[in-house]
Amino acid sequence: MRRARATQKREPTIALINIVFLMLVFFMVAGTLAQPLDGDLDLVRTADLEGRAPPDTLVVHADGRLSYRGETQASATAYVATLSEEERKTIRLVPDRELPAQTLVDLTRELRSQGAERVLVVTERGLQ
């Protein structure tokens, strides 16, 4: 008489996958990734606001012209020369939308070479 082969018991992995999938769906429905905004909250509308640069920023116009507090600056080197050591630590730039990227990169390099520790580019951020 021959012995019957012992059959291997298969683990029920399909059932385990189904349970994990159901848990995933449950947590996606039940949880939130970010806190929702208050229902009573009305966001500020910026379409009607006058666009102005912050007061302590170097404005770079589309043609590469520099201005600080409404006064035209001869160059980035001349601008940095008027700053104190404390003011040179962080320089804020407000570039025009039409300013070529290479001009902005060259200007930040020039500011860094003249002693600016950090050059921050101030941009407009919209809520989509």
Coordinates of C-alpha atoms in Angstrom, one line a residue:
M1 CA 0.0 0.0 0.0
R2 CA 1.2 3.4 -0.9
R3 CA 1.1 6.2 1.5
A4 CA -1.0 9.2 0.4
R5 CA 1.0 12.3 0.0
A6 CA 0.6 14.9 2.6
T7 CA -1.0 17.9 1.0
Q8 CA 0.3 21.3 1.9
K9 CA -2.1 23.6 3.6
R10 CA -2.3 26.9 1.8
E11 CA -2.6 30.1 3.9
P12 CA -5.6 32.2 3.2
T13 CA -3.7 35.2 1.8
I14 CA -6.6 36.4 -0.3
A15 CA -8.7 36.9 2.9
L16 CA -5.9 38.8 4.5
I17 CA -5.6 41.1 1.4
N18 CA -9.3 41.7 1.5
I19 CA -9.2 42.7 5.1
V20 CA -6.3 45.1 4.6
F21 CA -8.0 46.7 1.6
L22 CA -11.3 47.2 3.6
M23 CA -9.3 48.8 6.4
L24 CA -7.6 51.1 3.9
V25 CA -11.0 52.2 2.5
F26 CA -12.5 52.7 5.9
F27 CA -9.6 55.0 7.1
M28 CA -9.7 56.9 3.8
V29 CA -13.4 57.6 4.3
A30 CA -13.4 58.1 8.1
G31 CA -10.2 60.2 8.4
T32 CA -9.1 63.5 7.0
L33 CA -5.6 64.3 5.8
A34 CA -6.0 68.1 6.5
Q35 CA -8.3 70.0 8.7
P36 CA -11.1 71.5 6.7
L37 CA -11.7 75.3 6.7
D38 CA -14.4 76.6 8.9
G39 CA -17.7 76.8 7.1
D40 CA -18.3 80.3 8.4
L41 CA -14.9 81.5 7.1
D42 CA -14.7 83.9 4.1
L43 CA -11.3 84.2 2.6
V44 CA -9.8 87.6 1.7
R45 CA -10.3 88.5 -1.9
T46 CA -7.1 89.9 -3.3
A47 CA -8.3 90.8 -6.8
D48 CA -9.2 94.3 -5.8
L49 CA -6.1 95.0 -3.7
E50 CA -3.4 97.4 -5.0
G51 CA -0.3 95.4 -5.7
R52 CA 2.6 96.9 -3.7
A53 CA 6.0 95.5 -2.7
P54 CA 6.7 95.2 1.0
P55 CA 8.6 98.3 2.2
D56 CA 12.0 96.7 2.8
T57 CA 12.5 94.9 -0.5
L58 CA 14.5 95.5 -3.6
V59 CA 12.2 95.6 -6.6
V60 CA 13.5 94.3 -9.9
H61 CA 11.5 95.5 -12.9
A62 CA 11.0 93.6 -16.1
D63 CA 13.7 95.6 -17.8
G64 CA 16.2 94.8 -15.0
R65 CA 16.0 98.2 -13.4
L66 CA 16.3 98.1 -9.6
S67 CA 14.4 100.3 -7.1
Y68 CA 14.2 100.5 -3.3
R69 CA 11.4 102.3 -1.6
G70 CA 10.5 104.0 -4.8
E71 CA 14.0 105.3 -5.5
T72 CA 16.0 103.9 -8.5
Q73 CA 19.2 102.1 -7.6
A74 CA 22.2 102.3 -9.8
S75 CA 23.2 98.6 -9.3
A76 CA 23.0 95.8 -6.8
T77 CA 26.5 96.6 -5.6
A78 CA 25.5 100.2 -4.9
Y79 CA 22.4 99.0 -3.1
V80 CA 24.3 96.6 -0.9
A81 CA 26.9 99.3 0.0
T82 CA 24.1 101.4 1.6
L83 CA 23.0 98.5 3.9
S84 CA 24.2 97.9 7.4
E85 CA 25.8 94.5 8.4
E86 CA 22.5 93.5 10.0
E87 CA 20.5 94.4 6.8
R88 CA 22.9 92.4 4.6
K89 CA 22.1 89.2 6.4
T90 CA 18.8 88.9 4.5
I91 CA 17.9 90.7 1.3
R92 CA 14.4 90.4 -0.1
L93 CA 13.8 90.7 -3.8
V94 CA 10.5 91.3 -5.5
P95 CA 10.9 90.4 -9.2
D96 CA 8.5 91.4 -12.0
R97 CA 6.7 88.5 -13.5
E98 CA 8.2 89.3 -16.9
L99 CA 11.8 89.4 -15.6
P100 CA 13.9 86.8 -17.4
A101 CA 15.0 84.0 -15.0
Q102 CA 18.7 84.4 -16.0
T103 CA 18.6 88.1 -15.0
L104 CA 17.2 87.1 -11.6
V105 CA 19.9 84.4 -11.1
D106 CA 22.7 86.8 -12.1
L107 CA 21.3 89.5 -9.7
T108 CA 21.2 87.0 -6.7
R109 CA 24.7 85.9 -7.5
E110 CA 25.9 89.6 -7.5
L111 CA 24.1 90.2 -4.2
R112 CA 25.7 87.1 -2.6
S113 CA 29.1 88.1 -3.8
Q114 CA 28.7 91.6 -2.3
G115 CA 28.0 90.1 1.2
A116 CA 24.4 89.1 1.3
E117 CA 24.0 86.0 3.5
R118 CA 20.5 85.1 2.3
V119 CA 18.6 86.4 -0.7
L120 CA 14.8 85.7 -0.5
V121 CA 12.6 86.0 -3.6
V122 CA 9.2 87.4 -2.6
T123 CA 6.4 86.0 -4.8
E124 CA 2.7 86.1 -5.0
R125 CA 1.0 82.9 -3.8
G126 CA -2.6 82.2 -4.7
L127 CA -5.1 79.8 -3.0
Q128 CA -6.3 77.5 -5.8

